[in-house]
């Protein structure tokens, strides 16, 4: 199927460098971040597919992972608006929300044990089946979500990635390892962390990474470092003060 130009920008298919340093030209940000109130970030609850997928995520994900997914939506929205306003103006909030809700669906014990696939690939297939085949979502949207999920840990320096995929990478590594720590204003970081509590997320996700790599020594996650990645998550200094916040 040839790409429909009407859906490329809408669902975040625009090609961008996979190399973060190339995007930011070696700088901490393109535009200096300013505070953003949660009241200025709208969750697309009026979209029936988003509403159904949100209920699905609440049912299937542990609270720690669900809260992480909601934080990722907020980080991604802020980063897109402030660093990539042209892309942000055309990106569907629903497509972003669906990607955030499902990006770690493959990490649940049930989904990990049901396949030999790496969790990102399992998550991508779950997303297509749920969004397109079960809920009747658009093919371009479902595939954009799946592509971003499959590649959301595909960090590197060569080649391109969809804008949606790069945005999810930036938001997830910000929450998990505090890479690019200056992309979100400290006041906003505190407000988001207060709303969507971490509940010990650093320790929780570090254990999940280790379980994935032990159960599947071929897992895609290993390319980030069998020890380096879980240790980077576990000892996330930027988010350390928020990690004990529960609720």
Short mmCIF file of C-alpha atoms in Angstrom, two decimals:
data_model
loop_
_atom_site.label_atom_id
_atom_site.label_comp_id
_atom_site.label_asym_id
_atom_site.label_seq_id
_atom_site.Cartn_x
_atom_site.Cartn_y
_atom_site.Cartn_z
CA UNK A 1 0.00 0.00 0.00
CA UNK A 2 1.42 3.40 -1.00
CA UNK A 3 1.54 5.99 1.78
CA UNK A 4 -1.38 8.40 1.81
CA UNK A 5 0.07 11.89 2.15
CA UNK A 6 -2.99 12.94 4.18
CA UNK A 7 -2.10 10.43 6.91
CA UNK A 8 1.69 10.78 7.00
CA UNK A 9 1.76 13.90 9.16
CA UNK A 10 -1.49 13.04 10.94
CA UNK A 11 -0.21 9.74 12.33
CA UNK A 12 3.45 10.69 12.72
CA UNK A 13 4.87 8.81 9.73
CA UNK A 14 7.22 11.65 8.70
CA UNK A 15 10.80 10.35 8.52
CA UNK A 16 13.28 11.92 10.95
CA UNK A 17 16.83 10.93 11.93
CA UNK A 18 17.10 8.10 14.42
CA UNK A 19 20.19 9.89 15.77
CA UNK A 20 19.05 12.20 18.57
CA UNK A 21 22.27 14.20 18.46
CA UNK A 22 21.64 14.94 14.80
CA UNK A 23 18.15 16.22 15.59
CA UNK A 24 19.26 18.44 18.46
CA UNK A 25 22.59 19.36 16.85
CA UNK A 26 24.42 18.29 20.01
CA UNK A 27 22.48 20.81 22.12
CA UNK A 28 20.29 20.08 25.17
CA UNK A 29 17.22 21.38 23.32
CA UNK A 30 16.19 23.29 20.21
CA UNK A 31 13.93 25.70 22.10
CA UNK A 32 14.30 26.44 25.80
CA UNK A 33 11.52 24.60 27.66
CA UNK A 34 8.97 26.65 29.57
CA UNK A 35 6.48 25.51 32.26
CA UNK A 36 3.34 23.79 30.99
CA UNK A 37 0.28 23.29 33.18
CA UNK A 38 -1.52 19.95 33.08
CA UNK A 39 -4.67 21.96 32.37
CA UNK A 40 -3.14 22.85 29.01
CA UNK A 41 -2.70 19.20 27.99
CA UNK A 42 -5.90 17.59 26.75
CA UNK A 43 -6.31 13.82 26.85
CA UNK A 44 -8.41 12.78 23.79
CA UNK A 45 -11.12 11.11 25.86
CA UNK A 46 -13.77 12.01 23.29
CA UNK A 47 -12.23 9.51 20.84
CA UNK A 48 -14.11 6.20 21.36
CA UNK A 49 -11.12 4.08 20.33
CA UNK A 50 -8.86 5.89 22.80
CA UNK A 51 -11.48 5.45 25.52
CA UNK A 52 -11.72 1.69 24.87
CA UNK A 53 -7.95 1.23 24.67
CA UNK A 54 -7.53 3.18 27.89
CA UNK A 55 -9.92 0.80 29.65
CA UNK A 56 -8.01 -2.12 28.13
CA UNK A 57 -4.70 -0.69 29.37
CA UNK A 58 -6.09 -0.12 32.87
CA UNK A 59 -7.21 -3.76 32.97
CA UNK A 60 -4.08 -5.34 31.52
CA UNK A 61 -1.24 -3.17 32.85
CA UNK A 62 0.09 -2.97 36.41
CA UNK A 63 -0.56 0.47 37.91
CA UNK A 64 3.16 1.29 37.70
CA UNK A 65 3.18 0.67 33.94
CA UNK A 66 -0.14 2.43 33.37
CA UNK A 67 1.09 5.55 35.19
CA UNK A 68 4.33 5.41 33.22
CA UNK A 69 2.29 5.32 30.01
CA UNK A 70 0.32 8.39 31.06
CA UNK A 71 3.51 10.25 31.98
CA UNK A 72 4.94 9.36 28.58
CA UNK A 73 1.89 10.94 26.90
CA UNK A 74 2.50 14.17 28.82
CA UNK A 75 6.27 14.22 28.20
CA UNK A 76 5.69 13.50 24.50
CA UNK A 77 3.04 16.19 24.16
CA UNK A 78 5.28 18.79 25.81
CA UNK A 79 8.38 17.81 23.83
CA UNK A 80 6.45 17.87 20.56
CA UNK A 81 4.88 21.27 21.22
CA UNK A 82 8.03 22.99 22.40
CA UNK A 83 10.74 21.31 20.31
CA UNK A 84 8.90 20.29 17.14
CA UNK A 85 5.92 22.67 16.78
CA UNK A 86 5.43 22.02 13.06
CA UNK A 87 5.10 18.27 13.60
CA UNK A 88 3.00 18.81 16.72
CA UNK A 89 0.48 20.96 14.88
CA UNK A 90 -0.48 18.08 12.57
CA UNK A 91 0.02 15.02 14.80
CA UNK A 92 -3.16 13.33 15.97
CA UNK A 93 -3.42 13.41 19.81
CA UNK A 94 -5.39 10.16 19.56
CA UNK A 95 -2.59 8.38 17.70
CA UNK A 96 -0.10 9.62 20.28
CA UNK A 97 -2.37 8.53 23.15
CA UNK A 98 -2.86 5.04 21.69
CA UNK A 99 0.89 4.61 21.26
CA UNK A 100 1.60 5.71 24.82
CA UNK A 101 -1.08 3.44 26.30
CA UNK A 102 0.17 0.36 24.45
CA UNK A 103 3.91 0.89 24.10
CA UNK A 104 4.69 -1.45 27.03
CA UNK A 105 1.73 -3.84 26.69
CA UNK A 106 4.17 -6.55 25.64
CA UNK A 107 5.99 -6.39 28.99
CA UNK A 108 3.21 -7.96 31.10
CA UNK A 109 4.07 -11.46 32.35
CA UNK A 110 1.16 -12.94 30.38
CA UNK A 111 2.22 -11.30 27.12
CA UNK A 112 5.91 -12.08 27.61
CA UNK A 113 5.23 -15.75 28.29
CA UNK A 114 2.79 -16.18 25.40
CA UNK A 115 5.42 -15.67 22.69
CA UNK A 116 9.08 -15.96 21.83
CA UNK A 117 8.97 -12.50 20.29
CA UNK A 118 10.72 -9.57 21.95
CA UNK A 119 8.22 -7.53 23.93
CA UNK A 120 8.25 -4.57 21.52
CA UNK A 121 7.25 -6.79 18.58
CA UNK A 122 4.60 -8.57 20.61
CA UNK A 123 3.27 -5.18 21.66
CA UNK A 124 3.14 -3.98 18.06
CA UNK A 125 1.11 -6.99 16.94
CA UNK A 126 -1.25 -6.61 19.90
CA UNK A 127 -1.74 -2.95 18.98
CA UNK A 128 -2.66 -3.65 15.35
CA UNK A 129 -5.05 -6.42 16.31
CA UNK A 130 -6.73 -4.32 18.99
CA UNK A 131 -6.94 -0.97 17.19
CA UNK A 132 -7.65 -2.06 13.62
CA UNK A 133 -9.22 -5.51 13.79
CA UNK A 134 -11.13 -5.42 17.07
CA UNK A 135 -12.04 -1.73 17.34
CA UNK A 136 -12.24 -0.80 13.66
CA UNK A 137 -9.56 1.88 13.70
CA UNK A 138 -7.91 3.18 10.55
CA UNK A 139 -5.14 1.02 9.09
CA UNK A 140 -2.69 3.93 8.87
CA UNK A 141 -3.24 4.81 12.51
CA UNK A 142 -2.96 1.23 13.76
CA UNK A 143 0.21 0.65 11.76
CA UNK A 144 1.74 3.94 12.94
CA UNK A 145 1.14 2.90 16.54
CA UNK A 146 2.58 -0.56 15.90
CA UNK A 147 5.67 0.79 14.10
CA UNK A 148 6.38 3.20 16.95
CA UNK A 149 5.95 0.49 19.58
CA UNK A 150 8.20 -1.95 17.72
CA UNK A 151 10.91 0.69 17.33
CA UNK A 152 10.57 2.61 20.59
CA UNK A 153 13.83 1.10 21.90
CA UNK A 154 15.54 1.14 18.51
CA UNK A 155 18.12 3.77 19.40
CA UNK A 156 21.03 4.34 17.07
CA UNK A 157 22.89 6.77 14.83
CA UNK A 158 22.23 5.47 11.31
CA UNK A 159 19.04 5.77 9.33
CA UNK A 160 15.61 7.22 9.97
CA UNK A 161 12.55 6.55 12.12
CA UNK A 162 9.01 7.89 12.10
CA UNK A 163 8.45 11.13 13.97
CA UNK A 164 6.00 9.29 16.25
CA UNK A 165 8.62 6.63 16.97
CA UNK A 166 11.29 9.21 17.77
CA UNK A 167 8.88 11.13 19.98
CA UNK A 168 8.03 8.00 21.98
CA UNK A 169 11.74 7.21 22.28
CA UNK A 170 12.47 10.67 23.65
CA UNK A 171 9.57 10.52 26.12
CA UNK A 172 10.27 6.99 27.36
CA UNK A 173 14.01 7.45 27.87
CA UNK A 174 13.27 10.73 29.63
CA UNK A 175 11.00 8.91 32.08
CA UNK A 176 13.15 5.80 32.37
CA UNK A 177 16.72 7.05 32.26
CA UNK A 178 16.43 10.85 32.23
CA UNK A 179 18.28 11.17 28.96
CA UNK A 180 17.95 14.67 27.51
CA UNK A 181 17.06 15.89 31.04
CA UNK A 182 16.50 19.50 29.96
CA UNK A 183 13.66 18.77 27.52
CA UNK A 184 10.97 19.36 30.17
CA UNK A 185 10.86 22.28 32.59
CA UNK A 186 11.41 21.21 36.26
CA UNK A 187 8.06 22.69 37.34
CA UNK A 188 6.26 20.63 34.73
CA UNK A 189 8.22 17.51 35.64
CA UNK A 190 7.11 17.82 39.25
CA UNK A 191 3.48 18.43 38.29
CA UNK A 192 3.32 15.39 35.99
CA UNK A 193 5.08 13.18 38.55
CA UNK A 194 2.61 14.34 41.18
CA UNK A 195 -0.39 13.48 38.99
CA UNK A 196 0.85 10.13 37.67
CA UNK A 197 2.85 8.68 40.58
CA UNK A 198 5.94 6.59 39.83
CA UNK A 199 5.25 4.05 42.61
CA UNK A 200 8.85 2.82 42.49
CA UNK A 201 8.83 2.67 38.68
CA UNK A 202 12.63 2.65 38.36
CA UNK A 203 12.98 -0.55 40.37
CA UNK A 204 9.86 -2.06 38.78
CA UNK A 205 10.91 -1.56 35.18
CA UNK A 206 14.50 -2.55 35.86
CA UNK A 207 13.21 -5.93 37.05
CA UNK A 208 11.06 -6.25 33.94
CA UNK A 209 14.04 -5.57 31.67
CA UNK A 210 16.10 -8.22 33.45
CA UNK A 211 13.24 -10.72 33.20
CA UNK A 212 12.89 -10.08 29.46
CA UNK A 213 16.61 -10.60 28.86
CA UNK A 214 16.79 -13.71 31.05
CA UNK A 215 13.73 -15.33 29.48
CA UNK A 216 14.75 -14.34 25.93
CA UNK A 217 18.50 -13.91 25.58
CA UNK A 218 17.85 -12.96 21.94
CA UNK A 219 15.57 -10.08 22.98
CA UNK A 220 15.84 -6.78 21.15
CA UNK A 221 16.31 -5.09 24.54
CA UNK A 222 19.80 -6.61 24.80
CA UNK A 223 21.12 -4.17 22.19
CA UNK A 224 20.85 -1.44 24.84
CA UNK A 225 23.13 -3.44 27.15
CA UNK A 226 22.20 -6.43 29.30
CA UNK A 227 23.56 -4.63 32.38
CA UNK A 228 23.83 -1.04 31.21
CA UNK A 229 20.14 -0.63 30.43
CA UNK A 230 18.54 -2.05 33.60
CA UNK A 231 21.15 -0.29 35.74
CA UNK A 232 20.47 3.00 33.96
CA UNK A 233 16.78 2.59 34.69
CA UNK A 234 17.28 1.46 38.28
CA UNK A 235 19.59 4.37 39.17
CA UNK A 236 17.67 7.16 37.45
CA UNK A 237 18.92 10.16 39.42
CA UNK A 238 16.68 12.80 37.85
CA UNK A 239 13.52 10.91 38.86
CA UNK A 240 14.88 9.57 42.15
CA UNK A 241 13.04 12.08 44.36
CA UNK A 242 9.71 11.16 42.72
CA UNK A 243 10.18 7.39 42.71
CA UNK A 244 8.89 6.96 46.26
CA UNK A 245 5.71 8.91 45.55
CA UNK A 246 2.79 6.51 45.58
CA UNK A 247 -0.93 6.71 44.93
#
